[in-house]
Short mmCIF file of C-alpha atoms and ligand atoms in Angstrom, two decimals:
data_model
loop_
_atom_site.label_atom_id
_atom_site.label_comp_id
_atom_site.label_asym_id
_atom_site.label_seq_id
_atom_site.Cartn_x
_atom_site.Cartn_y
_atom_site.Cartn_z
CA MET A 1 -167.05 193.21 94.61
CA MET A 2 -170.05 195.15 93.63
CA LEU A 3 -167.48 198.02 95.00
CA SER A 4 -164.59 197.67 91.87
CA SER A 5 -167.11 197.13 88.99
CA LEU A 6 -169.01 200.21 90.71
CA LEU A 7 -165.43 201.76 90.00
CA LEU A 8 -164.02 200.56 87.06
CA SER A 9 -167.24 200.42 84.71
CA PRO A 10 -167.21 203.74 83.43
CA VAL A 11 -163.54 202.74 82.52
CA LEU A 12 -164.36 200.11 80.71
CA LEU A 13 -166.34 201.67 79.09
CA ALA A 14 -164.31 204.72 77.92
CA PHE A 15 -162.28 202.45 76.83
CA SER A 16 -165.08 200.49 74.65
CA ALA A 17 -165.64 203.74 73.48
CA ALA A 18 -161.59 203.98 72.64
CA SER A 19 -161.15 200.33 70.97
CA ALA A 20 -164.53 201.19 68.83
CA ALA A 21 -163.11 204.72 67.18
CA LEU A 22 -159.60 203.17 66.61
CA ALA A 23 -161.49 199.22 65.25
CA ALA A 24 -163.54 202.08 62.89
CA PRO A 25 -161.17 200.55 60.01
CA SER A 26 -162.29 197.54 59.76
CA ALA A 27 -166.01 197.87 60.78
CA LEU A 28 -165.67 198.50 56.64
CA LYS A 29 -167.42 195.15 55.51
CA THR A 30 -165.24 192.39 53.77
CA PHE A 31 -165.35 190.66 50.41
CA THR A 32 -163.14 188.05 49.28
CA VAL A 33 -163.40 187.21 45.68
CA PRO A 34 -163.95 184.12 45.02
CA HIS A 35 -162.25 182.18 42.64
CA VAL A 36 -163.42 178.66 40.53
CA ASP A 37 -160.11 177.31 38.68
CA GLY A 38 -160.33 177.20 35.55
CA GLN A 39 -163.25 179.97 34.76
CA ASP A 40 -162.93 183.80 34.37
CA ASP A 41 -163.43 185.67 38.07
CA THR A 42 -164.74 189.31 37.15
CA PRO A 43 -168.76 188.80 36.64
CA ALA A 44 -168.95 187.08 40.06
CA LEU A 45 -166.78 189.82 41.46
CA LEU A 46 -169.18 192.66 39.05
CA ALA A 47 -171.32 190.79 40.36
CA ALA A 48 -170.58 191.82 44.19
CA LEU A 49 -169.97 195.26 43.21
CA PRO A 50 -173.21 197.00 44.01
CA ASP A 51 -173.19 195.41 47.61
CA TYR A 52 -169.79 196.70 48.98
CA ALA A 53 -168.88 200.27 46.54
CA SER A 54 -169.47 201.41 49.75
CA ASN A 55 -167.23 201.42 53.25
CA SER A 56 -165.74 197.96 52.51
CA THR A 57 -163.42 195.94 51.74
CA ILE A 58 -162.95 194.05 48.64
CA LEU A 59 -160.45 190.86 48.99
CA PHE A 60 -158.08 189.37 46.27
CA LYS A 61 -156.44 186.79 49.20
CA GLN A 62 -152.97 186.00 49.40
CA GLY A 63 -152.36 182.12 47.69
CA VAL A 64 -155.07 182.41 44.89
CA HIS A 65 -154.30 183.36 41.25
CA TYR A 66 -157.47 185.09 40.17
CA ASN A 67 -158.59 185.30 35.96
CA ILE A 68 -159.25 188.32 35.63
CA TRP A 69 -159.58 187.37 32.11
CA THR A 70 -162.59 189.85 30.86
CA PRO A 71 -161.46 194.20 32.86
CA ILE A 72 -163.35 195.04 35.77
CA LYS A 73 -164.80 198.08 35.49
CA PHE A 74 -165.85 199.68 40.12
CA PRO A 75 -168.73 201.69 40.18
CA VAL A 76 -168.69 205.12 42.27
CA LEU A 77 -166.71 204.10 45.50
CA ASN A 78 -167.12 205.18 48.52
CA ASN A 79 -164.56 204.53 51.42
CA VAL A 80 -163.53 201.73 49.70
CA GLU A 81 -159.94 199.62 49.91
CA ILE A 82 -158.88 196.88 47.27
CA ARG A 83 -156.26 195.16 48.35
CA ILE A 84 -154.67 192.95 45.77
CA GLU A 85 -152.65 190.10 48.28
CA GLY A 86 -153.71 187.52 46.24
CA ASN A 87 -152.01 186.83 41.79
CA LEU A 88 -154.11 188.26 39.30
CA SER A 89 -153.51 187.38 35.72
CA TYR A 90 -154.64 188.19 32.70
CA PRO A 91 -155.50 186.16 30.21
CA GLU A 92 -152.99 184.65 28.61
CA ASP A 93 -154.21 184.44 25.20
CA MET A 94 -152.66 187.77 23.12
CA ALA A 95 -155.73 186.75 20.52
CA THR A 96 -158.48 187.14 23.33
CA VAL A 97 -157.08 190.35 24.95
CA GLN A 98 -157.21 191.65 21.73
CA ALA A 99 -160.93 191.28 20.94
CA ILE A 100 -161.87 192.44 24.06
CA VAL A 101 -159.95 195.40 23.69
CA ALA A 102 -161.20 196.15 20.13
CA SER A 103 -165.59 195.82 21.59
CA SER A 104 -167.38 198.65 22.20
CA THR A 105 -168.39 197.79 25.42
CA PHE A 106 -164.40 198.23 27.03
CA PRO A 107 -163.70 200.75 28.42
CA GLY A 108 -160.80 201.40 28.09
CA HIS A 109 -158.81 199.92 30.24
CA TRP A 110 -158.49 196.09 31.93
CA PHE A 111 -159.18 197.85 35.05
CA THR A 112 -161.44 201.48 35.56
CA PHE A 113 -162.52 202.93 38.10
CA THR A 114 -165.60 205.62 37.73
CA GLY A 115 -165.55 207.66 40.66
CA GLY A 116 -165.98 208.12 44.58
CA ASP A 117 -164.10 209.25 47.70
CA LYS A 118 -161.10 207.48 49.28
CA VAL A 119 -160.66 204.93 47.60
CA SER A 120 -157.39 202.73 48.30
CA LEU A 121 -156.41 200.25 45.93
CA ILE A 122 -154.11 198.39 48.01
CA GLY A 123 -151.22 195.74 47.34
CA SER A 124 -149.37 193.08 48.71
CA THR A 125 -145.50 193.36 51.03
CA ASN A 126 -144.97 190.29 50.44
CA PRO A 127 -142.80 189.86 47.31
CA LYS A 128 -144.25 186.52 46.08
CA TRP A 129 -147.77 187.48 45.88
CA GLY A 130 -149.78 190.67 44.78
CA TRP A 131 -148.59 190.61 41.37
CA VAL A 132 -150.62 191.23 38.59
CA ASP A 133 -149.34 190.22 35.48
CA ALA A 134 -150.38 191.27 31.72
CA HIS A 135 -147.84 188.76 30.31
CA GLY A 136 -146.84 191.45 28.10
CA GLN A 137 -143.20 189.98 27.00
CA GLN A 138 -145.72 187.90 23.79
CA TRP A 139 -146.97 191.20 22.90
CA TRP A 140 -143.10 192.37 22.90
CA ASN A 141 -142.17 189.92 20.84
CA LYS A 142 -144.15 189.41 18.42
CA HIS A 143 -144.42 194.26 18.03
CA GLU A 144 -147.95 193.07 18.98
CA LEU A 145 -148.71 196.78 18.54
CA THR A 146 -152.87 196.62 17.82
CA ASN A 147 -155.84 196.57 20.35
CA ARG A 148 -153.53 197.04 23.85
CA PRO A 149 -155.18 196.87 26.97
CA HIS A 150 -154.23 199.57 28.99
CA GLY A 151 -154.01 198.77 32.40
CA TRP A 152 -154.92 201.01 35.52
CA ASN A 153 -157.56 203.66 35.09
CA PHE A 154 -157.71 205.00 38.58
CA ALA A 155 -160.00 208.33 37.28
CA LYS A 156 -162.22 210.84 39.28
CA ILE A 157 -161.47 209.69 42.43
CA SER A 158 -160.92 211.88 45.21
CA ASN A 159 -157.88 210.68 48.54
CA GLY A 160 -156.80 208.01 47.00
CA VAL A 161 -154.78 205.86 48.02
CA ILE A 162 -152.12 203.21 45.92
CA ARG A 163 -149.53 201.88 47.55
CA ASN A 164 -147.70 198.12 46.90
CA MET A 165 -149.32 198.05 43.72
CA LYS A 166 -147.73 195.41 42.01
CA LEU A 167 -147.82 195.01 38.04
CA TRP A 168 -145.73 192.17 36.17
CA LYS A 169 -144.82 192.94 32.28
CA PRO A 170 -148.13 194.58 32.08
CA VAL A 171 -149.27 195.10 27.70
CA ALA A 172 -148.79 198.83 28.20
CA TRP A 173 -149.70 201.73 30.38
CA SER A 174 -149.36 200.73 33.76
CA PHE A 175 -151.30 203.95 35.43
CA SER A 176 -153.07 207.23 34.92
CA ALA A 177 -155.78 208.91 37.10
CA SER A 178 -157.32 211.56 35.40
CA GLY A 179 -159.72 213.98 37.27
CA SER A 180 -158.06 212.11 40.00
CA THR A 181 -157.37 215.00 43.24
CA ASN A 182 -155.37 214.43 46.40
CA LEU A 183 -154.32 210.73 45.30
CA HIS A 184 -150.60 209.42 47.07
CA ALA A 185 -149.53 206.43 45.28
CA HIS A 186 -146.09 205.35 46.62
CA ASP A 187 -144.10 202.29 46.99
CA ASN A 188 -145.56 200.57 43.72
CA TRP A 189 -142.77 198.10 41.61
CA ILE A 190 -143.74 198.44 38.47
CA TYR A 191 -142.01 196.31 35.95
CA ALA A 192 -142.38 195.95 32.43
CA LEU A 193 -138.52 195.04 31.07
CA SER A 194 -138.39 193.00 27.86
CA ASP A 195 -136.32 190.14 28.17
CA ASP A 196 -134.80 191.79 25.04
CA MET A 197 -134.56 195.00 25.00
CA ASP A 198 -132.91 195.84 21.59
CA ASN A 199 -135.54 193.24 19.16
CA ALA A 200 -138.69 192.72 21.83
CA PHE A 201 -139.18 196.39 24.07
CA PRO A 202 -141.47 196.88 25.52
CA PHE A 203 -143.17 199.72 23.66
CA ASN A 204 -146.35 202.32 26.03
CA THR A 205 -145.36 200.59 29.11
CA ASP A 206 -145.31 204.75 30.87
CA GLY A 207 -145.97 203.97 34.12
CA PHE A 208 -147.85 206.65 36.30
CA SER A 209 -149.49 209.16 33.94
CA ALA A 210 -150.77 212.35 36.73
CA GLY A 211 -152.79 212.99 33.81
CA GLY A 212 -154.63 216.91 34.53
CA GLY A 213 -154.71 215.34 37.94
CA THR A 214 -154.25 217.69 40.98
CA ASP A 215 -152.67 217.23 44.34
CA PHE A 216 -150.54 214.20 43.67
CA LEU A 217 -147.78 213.37 46.32
CA LEU A 218 -145.92 210.49 43.91
CA GLU A 219 -143.17 208.42 45.80
CA ASN A 220 -140.94 205.68 46.05
CA ASN A 221 -142.31 203.73 44.05
CA HIS A 222 -139.92 201.75 41.09
CA ILE A 223 -140.52 201.82 37.95
CA GLN A 224 -138.24 199.81 35.19
CA ASN A 225 -140.52 200.46 31.70
CA GLY A 226 -140.12 200.81 28.19
CA ASP A 227 -142.05 204.37 27.72
CA ASP A 228 -142.39 207.45 29.70
CA CYS A 229 -141.64 206.77 34.32
CA MET A 230 -144.01 209.28 34.65
CA THR A 231 -145.75 212.47 33.17
CA VAL A 232 -147.19 215.18 33.68
CA GLY A 233 -150.75 216.75 31.14
CA ASN A 234 -153.05 219.22 30.65
CA GLY A 235 -154.46 220.76 33.31
CA ALA A 236 -152.24 219.53 36.32
CA LYS A 237 -151.56 220.73 39.71
CA ASN A 238 -149.69 220.35 42.77
CA ILE A 239 -147.51 217.83 41.55
CA VAL A 240 -144.67 216.06 43.41
CA PHE A 241 -142.85 212.94 42.26
CA ARG A 242 -140.11 212.33 44.72
CA ASN A 243 -137.37 209.30 46.22
CA SER A 244 -138.19 206.87 43.79
CA ARG A 245 -135.90 205.53 40.62
CA CYS A 246 -136.55 204.62 37.57
CA GLU A 247 -134.24 202.25 34.63
CA GLY A 248 -134.91 201.89 30.92
CA GLY A 249 -137.47 204.29 29.93
CA HIS A 250 -138.31 208.19 28.82
CA GLY A 251 -137.47 210.14 31.64
CA LEU A 252 -139.38 212.05 33.56
CA SER A 253 -142.00 214.28 30.89
CA ILE A 254 -144.16 217.17 31.54
CA GLY A 255 -146.10 217.09 27.47
CA SER A 256 -146.84 216.76 25.33
CA LEU A 257 -148.57 220.35 25.47
CA GLY A 258 -149.91 222.24 23.59
CA LYS A 259 -151.09 219.46 20.07
CA GLY A 260 -153.67 221.33 17.81
CA GLY A 261 -153.31 224.19 19.56
CA GLN A 262 -154.40 223.21 22.56
CA VAL A 263 -154.25 225.64 25.52
CA ALA A 264 -152.69 224.58 28.25
CA ASP A 265 -152.69 224.42 31.86
CA VAL A 266 -150.06 223.02 34.30
CA GLN A 267 -148.30 224.39 37.87
CA ASN A 268 -146.66 222.99 40.57
CA VAL A 269 -144.66 219.91 40.00
CA LEU A 270 -141.49 218.84 41.60
CA ILE A 271 -139.76 216.41 40.81
CA GLU A 272 -136.67 215.66 42.94
CA ASN A 273 -134.24 212.52 44.20
CA VAL A 274 -135.21 210.45 41.32
CA GLU A 275 -132.85 207.81 39.98
CA MET A 276 -132.55 207.49 36.94
CA LYS A 277 -130.82 204.68 34.68
CA ASN A 278 -130.16 203.32 31.60
CA ALA A 279 -132.84 205.93 29.56
CA LEU A 280 -133.14 207.42 26.95
CA TYR A 281 -134.10 211.62 28.78
CA ALA A 282 -134.39 211.94 32.37
CA ALA A 283 -135.97 214.61 32.86
CA ARG A 284 -138.24 216.16 29.65
CA PHE A 285 -140.25 219.22 28.62
CA LYS A 286 -142.03 218.29 24.97
CA SER A 287 -144.73 221.58 23.70
CA TRP A 288 -146.57 221.69 19.77
CA THR A 289 -145.55 224.95 18.30
CA GLY A 290 -149.09 226.64 17.56
CA GLY A 291 -150.18 225.43 21.34
CA LYS A 292 -151.37 228.24 23.97
CA GLY A 293 -151.38 228.26 27.72
CA LEU A 294 -148.75 228.27 30.63
CA ALA A 295 -146.67 225.54 32.22
CA ARG A 296 -145.23 227.35 35.92
CA ASN A 297 -143.37 225.99 38.42
CA ILE A 298 -141.49 223.55 36.85
CA THR A 299 -138.76 222.02 39.05
CA TRP A 300 -136.13 218.71 38.35
CA ARG A 301 -133.52 218.79 40.75
CA ASN A 302 -131.19 216.55 42.77
CA ILE A 303 -131.67 213.87 39.78
CA LYS A 304 -128.90 211.28 39.24
CA PHE A 305 -128.83 209.59 35.86
CA ASP A 306 -126.81 206.98 34.77
CA ASN A 307 -126.76 205.05 31.33
CA VAL A 308 -128.90 208.25 29.67
CA ARG A 309 -128.70 209.44 26.49
CA PHE A 310 -129.95 212.74 26.71
CA PRO A 311 -130.14 213.91 30.41
CA ILE A 312 -132.33 217.22 29.66
CA TYR A 313 -134.32 218.02 26.73
CA VAL A 314 -137.18 220.74 26.82
CA THR A 315 -138.83 221.10 22.96
CA GLN A 316 -141.44 223.56 22.06
CA ASN A 317 -141.24 222.22 18.69
CA TYR A 318 -142.56 218.13 19.36
CA TRP A 319 -143.85 216.67 16.86
CA ASP A 320 -144.09 213.22 16.58
CA GLN A 321 -141.38 212.25 13.99
CA ASN A 322 -143.19 208.32 12.91
CA LEU A 323 -145.13 209.80 11.47
CA GLY A 324 -143.86 212.05 9.09
CA PRO A 325 -141.90 215.78 8.64
CA LYS A 326 -142.56 218.60 10.72
CA PRO A 327 -146.00 219.32 10.71
CA GLU A 328 -146.96 223.28 9.42
CA VAL A 329 -149.00 225.54 11.59
CA ALA A 330 -149.89 228.17 10.53
CA ASP A 331 -150.15 229.56 13.89
CA VAL A 332 -146.88 231.22 15.80
CA THR A 333 -147.96 230.49 19.45
CA ASN A 334 -146.51 228.20 21.59
CA THR A 335 -146.90 227.11 25.69
CA GLN A 336 -145.68 229.66 27.69
CA ILE A 337 -142.99 228.85 30.08
CA GLN A 338 -142.02 230.26 33.41
CA ASP A 339 -140.05 229.63 36.29
CA MET A 340 -138.69 226.09 35.01
CA PHE A 341 -135.30 224.82 37.30
CA PHE A 342 -133.09 222.06 36.91
CA GLU A 343 -130.83 221.76 40.30
CA ASN A 344 -128.68 219.24 41.02
CA PHE A 345 -128.09 216.73 37.76
CA VAL A 346 -124.86 214.61 38.41
CA GLY A 347 -124.31 210.44 36.47
CA ASN A 348 -122.51 209.71 32.71
CA ILE A 349 -124.19 210.81 29.45
CA ASN A 350 -124.44 207.59 26.75
CA ASP A 351 -122.78 208.72 23.82
CA SER A 352 -121.57 205.61 22.23
CA PRO A 353 -121.99 206.45 18.43
CA THR A 354 -123.53 203.15 17.31
CA PHE A 355 -126.53 204.53 20.66
CA PHE A 356 -129.97 202.52 20.16
CA GLU A 357 -132.62 202.52 20.98
CA GLY A 358 -135.36 199.06 20.94
CA THR A 359 -138.45 202.34 20.04
CA CYS A 360 -136.38 202.95 17.01
CA VAL A 361 -138.23 202.09 13.87
CA SER A 362 -137.82 204.96 11.43
CA ASP A 363 -135.28 205.69 9.73
CA PRO A 364 -134.47 208.62 11.56
CA CYS A 365 -135.27 207.36 14.81
CA TRP A 366 -138.18 209.33 16.83
CA TYR A 367 -135.77 210.80 18.93
CA TYR A 368 -132.93 212.50 17.12
CA VAL A 369 -131.48 215.82 16.97
CA PRO A 370 -130.49 217.04 14.05
CA GLY A 371 -126.70 218.33 14.37
CA ALA A 372 -126.23 216.56 18.35
CA THR A 373 -123.01 215.35 18.57
CA GLY A 374 -124.61 212.98 21.09
CA ARG A 375 -123.27 214.02 24.41
CA GLU A 376 -125.64 217.14 25.06
CA VAL A 377 -126.29 217.17 29.05
CA ILE A 378 -129.40 220.39 28.18
CA ILE A 379 -130.67 220.57 24.73
CA PHE A 380 -133.42 223.76 25.41
CA ASP A 381 -134.70 224.22 21.89
CA LEU A 382 -136.50 227.12 22.56
CA TYR A 383 -139.50 228.79 20.97
CA PRO A 384 -138.79 232.49 20.69
CA GLU A 385 -140.93 235.43 23.54
CA THR A 386 -142.48 232.08 24.91
CA VAL A 387 -140.17 231.18 28.23
CA LYS A 388 -139.46 232.84 31.01
CA ASP A 389 -136.74 231.97 33.50
CA ILE A 390 -135.78 228.88 32.68
CA VAL A 391 -132.27 227.78 34.39
CA ALA A 392 -130.34 224.66 34.66
CA ARG A 393 -127.50 224.80 37.57
CA ARG A 394 -125.33 222.59 39.32
CA ILE A 395 -125.69 220.12 36.31
CA VAL A 396 -122.29 217.37 36.49
CA PRO A 397 -122.09 215.09 33.25
CA VAL A 398 -119.77 212.70 32.40
CA THR A 399 -119.71 211.09 29.28
CA GLN A 400 -118.63 207.19 29.20
CA SER A 401 -117.01 208.39 26.44
CA TRP A 402 -115.14 211.19 28.53
CA LYS A 403 -115.25 214.13 25.85
CA PRO A 404 -116.76 217.33 27.27
CA ALA A 405 -120.08 217.01 27.32
CA THR A 406 -122.02 219.19 24.66
CA VAL A 407 -125.17 222.12 24.71
CA MET A 408 -127.88 222.79 22.21
CA CYS A 409 -129.71 225.91 22.97
CA ASN A 410 -129.98 228.94 20.68
CA SER A 411 -129.15 231.95 22.01
CA THR A 412 -131.18 234.76 18.94
CA VAL A 413 -134.34 232.55 21.52
CA ILE A 414 -134.01 233.29 24.69
CA SER A 415 -132.00 235.85 26.22
CA THR A 416 -131.90 235.56 29.82
CA ASP A 417 -128.60 233.46 31.82
CA VAL A 418 -130.03 229.37 31.29
CA GLY A 419 -127.38 228.55 33.58
CA PHE A 420 -124.54 227.73 31.25
CA LYS A 421 -123.31 229.72 27.86
CA CYS A 422 -126.35 229.46 25.70
CA GLN A 423 -125.26 227.68 22.15
CA ASN A 424 -124.13 225.00 20.40
CA GLY A 425 -120.94 223.21 21.65
CA LEU A 426 -119.35 223.10 24.25
CA PHE A 427 -120.84 222.67 28.66
CA VAL A 428 -119.70 225.91 29.95
CA PRO A 429 -121.41 226.70 33.34
CA THR A 430 -122.61 230.47 34.14
CA LEU A 431 -122.00 231.57 37.56
CA ALA A 432 -125.42 231.84 37.82
CA GLY A 433 -125.52 227.41 36.81
CA LEU A 434 -123.26 226.98 39.07
CA PHE A 435 -123.64 228.93 42.44
CA GLY A 436 -127.15 229.84 41.77
CA HIS A 437 -129.50 229.56 44.15
C1 NAG B 1 -170.70 204.95 55.13
O1 NAG B 1 -170.30 204.75 56.63
C2 NAG B 1 -170.69 205.76 56.53
C3 NAG B 1 -169.88 207.11 57.90
O2 NAG B 1 -170.41 205.12 59.02
C4 NAG B 1 -172.75 206.45 57.19
O3 NAG B 1 -172.24 207.68 56.81
C5 NAG B 1 -172.49 205.68 55.27
O4 NAG B 1 -174.37 205.83 55.66
C6 NAG B 1 -171.98 204.54 55.39
N1 NAG B 1 -172.91 204.72 53.93
C7 NAG B 1 -173.59 203.24 53.20
C8 NAG B 1 -173.87 202.84 51.84
O5 NAG B 1 -174.32 202.13 53.87
C1 NAG B 2 -147.35 185.23 41.48
O1 NAG B 2 -146.82 186.36 40.22
C2 NAG B 2 -145.54 186.44 38.92
C3 NAG B 2 -145.39 187.17 38.97
O2 NAG B 2 -146.28 186.60 37.28
C4 NAG B 2 -144.53 185.75 40.32
O3 NAG B 2 -143.60 185.89 40.00
C5 NAG B 2 -145.04 185.02 41.21
O4 NAG B 2 -144.31 183.34 41.54
C6 NAG B 2 -146.74 184.99 41.34
N1 NAG B 2 -146.85 184.12 42.88
C7 NAG B 2 -146.74 182.75 43.22
C8 NAG B 2 -146.99 181.62 44.64
O5 NAG B 2 -146.72 181.84 42.19
C1 NAG B 3 -144.01 225.39 42.99
O1 NAG B 3 -144.80 223.97 43.37
C2 NAG B 3 -144.59 223.57 43.90
C3 NAG B 3 -144.81 221.73 44.31
O2 NAG B 3 -145.94 221.89 44.14
C4 NAG B 3 -145.23 224.83 45.81
O3 NAG B 3 -144.17 222.91 46.71
C5 NAG B 3 -144.63 225.71 45.79
O4 NAG B 3 -145.14 226.02 46.56
C6 NAG B 3 -144.63 226.48 44.40
N1 NAG B 3 -144.70 227.49 44.74
C7 NAG B 3 -145.01 228.91 44.28
C8 NAG B 3 -144.30 229.38 44.21
O5 NAG B 3 -146.50 228.11 43.05
C1 NAG B 4 -132.16 230.11 16.10
O1 NAG B 4 -133.11 230.67 16.31
C2 NAG B 4 -133.44 231.61 15.45
C3 NAG B 4 -134.83 232.03 15.37
O2 NAG B 4 -135.71 231.30 15.38
C4 NAG B 4 -133.21 230.77 14.31
O3 NAG B 4 -134.35 231.91 12.65
C5 NAG B 4 -132.24 230.55 13.79
O4 NAG B 4 -131.77 229.80 12.20
C6 NAG B 4 -132.16 229.61 14.70
N1 NAG B 4 -130.48 229.29 14.97
C7 NAG B 4 -130.30 228.20 14.60
C8 NAG B 4 -128.33 227.59 15.02
O5 NAG B 4 -131.03 226.64 14.55
#
């Protein structure tokens, strides 16, 4: 007895020390957000947050339908996880939401983070729970664009995680992460498709905006929406977006850059293994005449496109076609492009002569390209002397009409081999385009 306990005790001590180390995350104190039927659940959460701003779990419990009738603005958080395991609902009444968005105290998003370190936003793997429902359909039905709330701003967070989150019909703009570093966003699902995509379009329901973030890994996300699946903005560095599915929107987009003479700086963006379905664009880059700066080392590869109008679209002559004719810009500069690659694109182009996308509310449409046949697999609308090394390789398109695919490219503007014959006409790959590395 005596002997055995003496022998065992060091073992037991070692064991309990190890289990304490392993159990460290559960040492987080937990705040379970309370709920009262028929009332706004935000105030009780806001009141408790100062005590749970570090080393805490904030839990929206499964089985509860929370009313998030006013926006949530988190304080700076450190080592905090927010678990969304219940269902969360925005106000159902549009006018209520609009009044809040219009007020001077609205933080800009319905869910706003203000900074911190090691912050995780974690949804539920239960398909029935963990949805955040913004009731977007009614906004889309009414074409209501005034005072729409943005969704989540996961801002100024270092070492953040967004995973298993599920958004149901966000009114507009889903996730942004402005000023964050080292973000891993994975296995999220954004459902922003309208019941009637032709007449009640889900405008501006962008999926992930990588803003000007650094070191982002976005993967295994499923985004069904009516605007960019993901966007990379000025200042972004080391952004990887991969192994994801996008449906219904405006593509995998960089930009717009250089508006109003901005000096852009975007580097090291890799977008790979993505399925683009029923979309206006697959890969897209846009910059404004008059802009400056550099966009360098940007690759889209292994992109499968299905029913896409413009699979590869690069414009350095971007402007908002909704807002009238192209502005005259005295400053004839543009954002430099260096090392931009499009590799392994396979799919079909929607070249229907009656092609229409629900965002087309002007005549001509904002996405209208003068002179386009509708069968363009690649449009390089480049600016003279600003592009160094842009190549499209192993691009395998068919059109839905079975007519040959075409391209748009102006050879007086770019003299290097772009991987296909640079012309306004048939898509004819060059050797570099067929066999380049
Ligand atoms: C949170 O936990 C860390 C590590 O255990 C500790 O250093 C820090 O003081 C804690 N913060 C607060 C506010 O308790
Ligand atoms: C949670 O919300 C989603 C989206 O509104 C809905 O489809 C689902 O049925 C809800 N879950 C429950 C248990 O009501
Ligand atoms: C290009 O960007 C990718 C993705 O961020 C990165 O892995 C790679 O190292 C970069 N290459 C260069 C030459 O900077
Ligand atoms: C090609 O670019 C040059 C130089 O910018 C321009 O003058 C010309 O009109 C362009 N050609 C076509 C067909 O767009």
